[in-house]
């Protein structure tokens, strides 16, 4: 197989003063002098790590021996981390891949060239960390003064523009209909016999939507923990003080009228709504919706609920996000049982039992069936289109991609979980190009 050149371009934020991905590629083309190349573009991703779809695809193609040279506009486009960049260089050398920065000329074949390369990446990382520090300092300075720090308003509130200390910002204002629902939720959960499932089923049956969706347990748990809803008084002050929370305001400001903002602590890595220690509580300019007595009864009940589970996501199968429940259309997730086997469950049924679900379907059985159907479809497409590489053929690019994917199918059991996810995404995209998409109905 003849190896190709690769151009990698990245842009984290589309700003007027930042160079676009298209401009980066144009600069890199000068290095190739008309040679054929393959583009890898990550738009909207930071350079702080390598968790970027097209960069991961580039790495996979390098490991398969398809790339001979990688060209970037500037070093910080591919990485702003010393460790990540060092690992990249090691992989490039291992696979005899040349690395070129079109605006910074380095000869990576000499010790001095490699040293200069590492020095530049050190300064790229320093720049990223300096920007992070400035943003972090501004965030904590504004949050300690009671400014709202962005995001959509909590359910039960809307935003209203105000001026605080001469700065334009926004505060929360009660949304009457939603606020009544919030109060009803707190009153229901305060009863000892009421569970998350009872509340989610109740509002699902009434047809009440939260942000346009049915209420689910993680959303409900977040609402009940959030001090934005409480009319903060001295009982709230003492509660958070006992939990080790950093309280910014004086006791006089806990007037039993205003709500609170709970912000992530500088040195804390825990979930601020579950573990309050080290996080920051600020009295907010808006009025709370529920009394401190009602809010505390719900919060203490949650703290004593040892069976409370974190949000569960469908991540244990390469079909995650792609396979849906035939009854409600919600995603299926892979759940492990004591025997070690995994089976697929409807997430809506797990959240509030509002769906009969799909029964017990073993993940491995479905994966094998879907995989075989996709392979069959790809092989049929490969045979019908053939290998005639004519530039005028509108399916030329898809055929090339098809060849690469099919070549990876034979190594299916050997490739990693992430590589399987990437391969499946490619398979699906290619199948969409050819007539007759795969439709599978699993019958129990």
Coordinates of C-alpha atoms in Angstrom, one line a residue:
X1 CA 0.0 0.0 0.0
X2 CA 1.3 3.4 -1.0
X3 CA 1.6 5.8 2.0
X4 CA 0.1 9.2 1.8
X5 CA 0.7 12.7 3.2
X6 CA -1.6 13.9 6.0
X7 CA -2.6 17.5 6.9
X8 CA -4.0 18.0 10.4
X9 CA -5.8 21.2 11.3
X10 CA -7.5 22.2 14.5
X11 CA -9.5 25.3 15.7
X12 CA -10.9 25.4 19.2
X13 CA -13.0 28.5 18.9
X14 CA -14.1 30.2 15.7
X15 CA -13.0 33.9 16.3
X16 CA -12.1 36.7 13.9
X17 CA -8.6 36.8 15.3
X18 CA -7.9 33.1 15.0
X19 CA -6.8 31.3 11.8
X20 CA -9.4 29.2 10.3
X21 CA -9.0 25.5 9.5
X22 CA -9.3 26.2 5.8
X23 CA -6.4 28.8 6.0
X24 CA -4.3 26.3 7.9
X25 CA -4.8 23.7 5.2
X26 CA -3.8 26.2 2.5
X27 CA -0.6 27.0 4.3
X28 CA 0.2 23.3 4.7
X29 CA -0.3 22.6 1.0
X30 CA 2.8 24.7 0.2
X31 CA 4.9 22.1 1.9
X32 CA 3.6 19.3 -0.4
X33 CA 4.3 21.0 -3.7
X34 CA 1.3 19.4 -5.4
X35 CA 1.5 16.0 -3.8
X36 CA -1.6 14.1 -2.9
X37 CA -2.7 14.5 0.8
X38 CA -5.5 13.4 3.2
X39 CA -7.2 16.0 5.4
X40 CA -7.9 15.6 9.2
X41 CA -9.9 18.5 10.7
X42 CA -11.0 18.9 14.3
X43 CA -13.3 21.9 14.8
X44 CA -14.2 23.0 18.3
X45 CA -11.7 20.9 20.2
X46 CA -9.0 22.1 22.6
X47 CA -5.3 21.1 22.2
X48 CA -5.0 20.3 25.9
X49 CA -5.3 16.5 25.2
X50 CA -5.7 14.1 22.3
X51 CA -9.4 13.4 22.7
X52 CA -10.3 14.6 19.2
X53 CA -12.1 12.4 16.6
X54 CA -10.0 13.2 13.6
X55 CA -6.7 13.2 15.5
X56 CA -7.5 9.7 16.8
X57 CA -8.4 8.7 13.2
X58 CA -4.9 10.0 12.1
X59 CA -3.3 7.9 14.8
X60 CA -5.2 4.8 13.6
X61 CA -4.1 5.4 10.0
X62 CA -0.5 5.9 11.1
X63 CA -0.5 2.6 13.0
X64 CA -1.9 0.9 9.9
X65 CA 1.1 2.2 7.9
X66 CA -1.0 4.5 5.6
X67 CA 0.7 7.8 6.4
X68 CA 4.3 8.9 5.6
X69 CA 4.2 12.6 6.6
X70 CA 2.1 14.7 8.9
X71 CA 1.9 18.5 8.2
X72 CA 0.5 21.1 10.6
X73 CA 0.2 24.9 10.4
X74 CA 1.8 25.3 13.8
X75 CA 2.9 23.0 16.7
X76 CA 0.1 24.0 19.0
X77 CA -2.5 22.9 16.4
X78 CA -1.6 19.3 17.1
X79 CA -0.8 19.5 20.8
X80 CA -0.3 21.9 23.8
X81 CA 0.8 19.1 26.2
X82 CA 4.5 18.1 26.6
X83 CA 3.6 14.5 27.5
X84 CA 1.1 14.1 24.6
X85 CA 3.6 15.6 22.1
X86 CA 6.4 13.4 23.3
X87 CA 4.3 10.3 22.9
X88 CA 3.3 11.5 19.4
X89 CA 6.9 12.0 18.3
X90 CA 7.7 8.5 19.6
X91 CA 4.9 7.0 17.6
X92 CA 5.9 9.0 14.5
X93 CA 9.5 7.7 14.7
X94 CA 8.3 4.1 15.3
X95 CA 6.2 4.2 12.1
X96 CA 8.8 6.2 10.0
X97 CA 6.4 9.2 9.8
X98 CA 7.9 12.6 9.1
X99 CA 6.5 15.6 11.0
X100 CA 6.5 19.1 9.5
X101 CA 5.3 22.4 10.9
X102 CA 4.7 24.8 8.0
X103 CA 5.4 28.0 9.9
X104 CA 8.2 26.7 12.2
X105 CA 11.0 24.9 10.4
X106 CA 12.5 22.0 12.4
X107 CA 14.8 19.2 11.3
X108 CA 13.6 16.4 13.5
X109 CA 16.4 14.1 12.2
X110 CA 19.0 16.0 14.4
X111 CA 19.3 16.2 18.2
X112 CA 19.2 20.1 18.1
X113 CA 16.1 20.1 15.9
X114 CA 14.3 17.7 18.3
X115 CA 15.4 19.9 21.3
X116 CA 14.0 23.1 19.7
X117 CA 10.8 21.2 18.9
X118 CA 10.4 20.3 22.6
X119 CA 11.2 23.9 23.7
X120 CA 8.4 25.3 21.5
X121 CA 5.9 22.8 22.8
X122 CA 6.9 23.8 26.4
X123 CA 5.9 27.4 25.6
X124 CA 2.7 26.3 23.9
X125 CA 1.7 24.5 27.1
X126 CA 2.8 27.5 29.2
X127 CA 0.5 29.7 27.2
X128 CA -2.4 27.4 27.6
X129 CA -1.9 27.1 31.4
X130 CA -1.6 30.9 31.7
X131 CA -4.9 31.5 29.9
X132 CA -6.5 28.9 32.1
X133 CA -5.3 30.6 35.2
X134 CA -6.6 34.0 34.0
X135 CA -10.0 32.6 33.2
X136 CA -10.1 30.7 36.6
X137 CA -9.2 33.9 38.5
X138 CA -11.9 35.9 36.8
X139 CA -14.5 33.1 37.4
X140 CA -13.9 33.0 41.1
X141 CA -13.7 36.7 41.5
X142 CA -17.1 37.2 39.8
X143 CA -18.7 34.2 41.5
X144 CA -17.8 35.4 45.0
X145 CA -19.6 38.7 44.3
X146 CA -22.9 36.8 43.5
X147 CA -22.7 37.1 39.7
X148 CA -24.5 34.4 37.7
X149 CA -21.8 32.5 35.8
X150 CA -23.7 31.4 32.7
X151 CA -25.6 28.3 31.6
X152 CA -29.3 27.8 31.1
X153 CA -31.5 28.9 34.1
X154 CA -32.6 26.2 36.5
X155 CA -36.2 24.9 36.0
X156 CA -38.6 27.3 37.6
X157 CA -36.7 30.4 36.7
X158 CA -36.1 32.7 33.8
X159 CA -33.2 35.2 33.2
X160 CA -33.5 38.9 33.6
X161 CA -30.8 41.4 32.7
X162 CA -29.5 43.6 35.6
X163 CA -26.5 45.8 36.4
X164 CA -24.4 44.8 39.4
X165 CA -21.5 47.0 40.5
X166 CA -21.6 48.7 37.1
X167 CA -21.4 45.4 35.2
X168 CA -24.1 44.0 33.0
X169 CA -25.2 40.5 34.1
X170 CA -28.3 38.5 34.7
X171 CA -30.3 37.3 37.6
X172 CA -32.9 34.6 38.1
X173 CA -36.6 35.5 38.2
X174 CA -39.5 33.1 39.1
X175 CA -41.3 31.5 36.3
X176 CA -44.8 31.1 38.0
X177 CA -46.0 27.9 36.3
X178 CA -42.7 26.1 36.6
X179 CA -42.1 27.4 40.1
X180 CA -45.3 25.8 41.3
X181 CA -44.1 22.4 39.9
X182 CA -40.8 22.8 41.7
X183 CA -42.6 23.4 45.0
X184 CA -44.8 20.4 44.3
X185 CA -41.7 18.2 43.7
X186 CA -40.2 19.3 47.0
X187 CA -43.4 18.7 48.9
X188 CA -43.8 15.2 47.4
X189 CA -40.2 14.1 48.1
X190 CA -40.4 15.4 51.7
X191 CA -42.9 12.6 52.4
X192 CA -40.9 9.6 53.8
X193 CA -42.7 7.0 51.5
X194 CA -42.1 8.9 48.2
X195 CA -39.2 7.9 45.9
X196 CA -37.6 9.3 42.8
X197 CA -39.5 6.8 40.7
X198 CA -42.8 7.9 42.2
X199 CA -42.2 11.5 41.2
X200 CA -40.9 10.8 37.7
X201 CA -43.8 8.5 37.0
X202 CA -46.3 11.1 38.3
X203 CA -45.1 13.9 36.1
X204 CA -44.7 11.6 33.1
X205 CA -48.3 10.4 33.4
X206 CA -49.4 14.1 33.6
X207 CA -47.4 14.9 30.5
X208 CA -45.3 17.6 32.2
X209 CA -42.0 18.2 30.3
X210 CA -38.8 19.6 31.8
X211 CA -36.7 21.5 29.2
X212 CA -38.8 19.7 26.6
X213 CA -38.1 16.2 28.0
X214 CA -39.7 13.8 30.5
X215 CA -38.4 14.1 34.0
X216 CA -35.7 11.5 34.8
X217 CA -34.0 10.5 38.0
X218 CA -30.7 12.3 37.5
X219 CA -32.5 15.6 36.7
X220 CA -34.7 15.2 39.7
X221 CA -31.8 14.5 42.0
X222 CA -30.0 17.5 40.8
X223 CA -33.1 19.8 41.4
X224 CA -33.6 18.5 44.9
X225 CA -29.9 19.1 45.8
X226 CA -29.6 22.5 44.3
X227 CA -29.6 25.4 46.9
X228 CA -30.7 27.8 44.1
X229 CA -34.3 27.0 45.2
X230 CA -34.1 27.6 48.9
X231 CA -34.9 30.8 50.8
X232 CA -31.6 30.8 52.7
X233 CA -31.7 31.5 56.4
X234 CA -29.5 30.7 59.4
X235 CA -30.5 27.0 59.2
X236 CA -29.1 26.8 55.7
X237 CA -26.0 28.7 56.8
X238 CA -25.4 26.1 59.6
X239 CA -26.1 23.2 57.4
X240 CA -23.5 24.1 54.7
X241 CA -21.0 25.2 57.4
X242 CA -21.3 21.8 59.0
X243 CA -20.7 20.2 55.6
X244 CA -17.4 22.0 55.2
X245 CA -18.6 24.4 52.5
X246 CA -16.8 27.7 52.0
X247 CA -19.5 30.3 52.7
X248 CA -18.7 33.7 51.2
X249 CA -21.4 35.9 52.8
X250 CA -21.9 37.1 56.4
X251 CA -24.6 35.6 58.5
X252 CA -26.7 38.8 58.2
X253 CA -27.2 38.2 54.5
X254 CA -28.9 34.8 55.1
X255 CA -32.3 36.7 55.4
X256 CA -34.7 33.8 54.6
X257 CA -35.6 35.5 51.2
X258 CA -32.8 35.0 48.7
X259 CA -31.6 31.8 47.1
X260 CA -28.0 30.6 46.8
X261 CA -25.4 29.8 44.1
X262 CA -23.2 26.8 44.8
X263 CA -19.9 26.9 42.9
X264 CA -17.1 24.4 42.4
X265 CA -14.3 24.9 44.9
X266 CA -10.9 25.8 43.5
X267 CA -9.2 22.6 44.8
X268 CA -12.1 20.3 44.8
X269 CA -12.7 17.6 42.2
X270 CA -15.9 16.1 43.7
X271 CA -19.4 16.7 42.5
X272 CA -20.5 19.9 44.2
X273 CA -24.1 18.8 44.6
X274 CA -23.2 15.4 46.2
X275 CA -20.1 16.3 48.3
X276 CA -20.4 19.9 49.7
X277 CA -16.9 20.0 51.3
X278 CA -14.6 22.6 49.8
X279 CA -17.1 24.1 47.5
X280 CA -18.3 27.7 47.6
X281 CA -21.8 29.0 48.6
X282 CA -22.8 32.5 47.7
X283 CA -26.1 34.3 48.5
X284 CA -27.7 35.2 45.2
X285 CA -29.7 38.3 44.2
X286 CA -32.8 36.2 43.3
X287 CA -35.6 35.1 45.7
X288 CA -35.8 31.4 46.6
X289 CA -38.9 29.2 45.9
X290 CA -39.1 26.9 48.9
X291 CA -38.6 27.3 52.7
X292 CA -35.4 26.2 54.4
X293 CA -37.3 23.6 56.4
X294 CA -38.7 21.9 53.3
X295 CA -35.4 22.1 51.4
X296 CA -33.4 20.7 54.3
X297 CA -35.9 17.8 54.9
X298 CA -35.4 16.7 51.3
X299 CA -31.6 17.2 51.4
X300 CA -31.2 15.2 54.6
X301 CA -33.5 12.4 53.1
X302 CA -31.2 12.3 50.0
X303 CA -28.1 12.1 52.2
X304 CA -29.6 9.1 54.0
X305 CA -30.5 7.3 50.8
X306 CA -27.7 4.8 50.4
X307 CA -29.2 3.2 47.3
X308 CA -29.1 6.4 45.3
X309 CA -27.2 5.7 42.0
X310 CA -25.3 8.0 39.8
X311 CA -26.5 8.7 36.2
X312 CA -25.9 5.5 34.2
X313 CA -24.8 5.9 30.6
X314 CA -24.6 3.3 27.8
X315 CA -20.9 3.0 27.4
X316 CA -20.2 -0.7 27.7
X317 CA -20.9 -1.5 24.1
X318 CA -19.9 -0.1 20.7
X319 CA -23.6 0.1 19.9
X320 CA -24.0 2.8 22.6
X321 CA -26.1 5.7 21.3
X322 CA -27.0 3.8 18.1
X323 CA -29.4 1.2 19.4
X324 CA -32.9 2.3 20.5
X325 CA -35.9 0.8 22.3
X326 CA -38.6 -0.2 19.9
X327 CA -41.4 0.9 22.3
X328 CA -40.3 4.4 23.3
X329 CA -37.3 5.3 21.1
X330 CA -35.0 5.9 24.1
X331 CA -31.4 4.6 23.9
X332 CA -30.6 1.1 25.3
X333 CA -27.8 0.7 27.7
X334 CA -25.6 -2.3 28.5
X335 CA -26.0 -3.6 32.1
X336 CA -23.8 -6.2 33.8
X337 CA -25.4 -9.0 35.8
X338 CA -23.8 -11.1 38.5
X339 CA -22.8 -13.9 36.1
X340 CA -20.7 -11.4 34.2
X341 CA -22.8 -11.3 31.1
X342 CA -24.2 -8.0 29.8
X343 CA -27.7 -7.4 28.6
X344 CA -29.5 -4.3 27.0
X345 CA -32.1 -2.4 29.0
X346 CA -34.3 0.6 28.0
X347 CA -33.0 3.8 29.8
X348 CA -36.6 5.1 30.1
X349 CA -37.7 2.0 31.9
X350 CA -34.7 2.2 34.2
X351 CA -35.5 5.9 35.0
X352 CA -39.2 5.8 35.7
X353 CA -40.7 2.4 34.5
X354 CA -42.8 4.4 32.0
X355 CA -41.9 2.0 29.2
X356 CA -42.4 -1.8 29.1
X357 CA -38.9 -2.1 27.7
X358 CA -37.4 -4.6 25.3
X359 CA -37.1 -7.5 27.6
X360 CA -33.8 -9.2 28.5
X361 CA -31.6 -9.0 25.3
X362 CA -28.0 -10.1 25.7
X363 CA -25.5 -7.5 24.5
X364 CA -23.1 -10.0 22.9
X365 CA -25.9 -11.6 20.8
X366 CA -27.1 -8.2 19.4
X367 CA -23.6 -7.0 18.8
X368 CA -22.7 -10.2 16.8
X369 CA -26.0 -10.0 14.8
X370 CA -25.6 -6.3 14.0
X371 CA -21.9 -6.7 13.1
X372 CA -22.6 -9.6 10.7
X373 CA -25.4 -7.6 9.0
X374 CA -23.1 -4.6 8.6
X375 CA -20.2 -6.7 7.2
X376 CA -22.6 -8.3 4.7
X377 CA -23.9 -4.9 3.6
X378 CA -20.3 -3.5 3.2
X379 CA -19.1 -6.6 1.2
X380 CA -22.1 -6.3 -1.1
X381 CA -21.4 -2.6 -1.6
X382 CA -17.7 -3.4 -2.2
X383 CA -18.6 -6.0 -4.9
X384 CA -21.2 -3.8 -6.6
X385 CA -19.0 -0.7 -6.9
X386 CA -15.7 -2.4 -7.6
X387 CA -12.3 -0.8 -7.3
X388 CA -12.1 1.4 -10.4
X389 CA -10.6 4.6 -9.1
X390 CA -11.8 7.2 -11.5
X391 CA -11.7 10.8 -10.2
X392 CA -15.0 11.6 -12.0
X393 CA -16.8 8.8 -10.1
X394 CA -19.0 10.6 -7.5
X395 CA -18.5 7.6 -5.1
X396 CA -14.7 7.7 -5.5
X397 CA -14.0 8.9 -1.9
X398 CA -16.6 6.5 -0.4
X399 CA -15.0 3.6 -2.2
X400 CA -11.6 4.4 -0.9
X401 CA -13.0 4.7 2.6
X402 CA -14.9 1.4 2.1
X403 CA -11.6 -0.4 1.3
X404 CA -10.0 0.9 4.5
X405 CA -12.9 -0.1 6.6
X406 CA -13.3 -3.6 5.1
X407 CA -9.6 -4.2 5.6
X408 CA -10.1 -3.5 9.3
X409 CA -13.0 -5.9 9.6
X410 CA -10.8 -9.0 9.6
X411 CA -9.0 -7.7 12.7
X412 CA -12.2 -7.0 14.6
X413 CA -11.5 -9.1 17.7
X414 CA -8.0 -7.6 18.0
X415 CA -8.7 -3.9 17.8
X416 CA -9.5 -1.8 20.9
X417 CA -12.9 -0.7 22.1
X418 CA -12.3 2.9 20.9
X419 CA -11.2 1.6 17.5
X420 CA -14.3 -0.4 17.2
X421 CA -16.4 2.7 17.9
X422 CA -14.6 4.6 15.2
X423 CA -14.9 1.7 12.8
X424 CA -18.6 1.4 13.4
X425 CA -19.1 5.1 12.9
X426 CA -17.3 4.8 9.5
X427 CA -19.3 1.7 8.6
X428 CA -22.6 3.5 9.3
X429 CA -21.6 6.6 7.3
X430 CA -20.5 4.5 4.3
X431 CA -23.7 2.3 4.4
X432 CA -25.8 5.6 4.2
X433 CA -24.1 6.4 0.9
X434 CA -25.3 3.2 -0.8
X435 CA -29.0 2.4 -1.4
X436 CA -30.8 0.4 1.2
X437 CA -29.8 1.1 4.8
X438 CA -29.7 -1.7 7.3
X439 CA -32.9 -2.1 9.3
X440 CA -32.9 -4.8 12.0
X441 CA -35.8 -5.7 14.2
X442 CA -34.8 -8.0 17.1
X443 CA -37.4 -10.5 17.9
X444 CA -37.5 -12.2 21.3

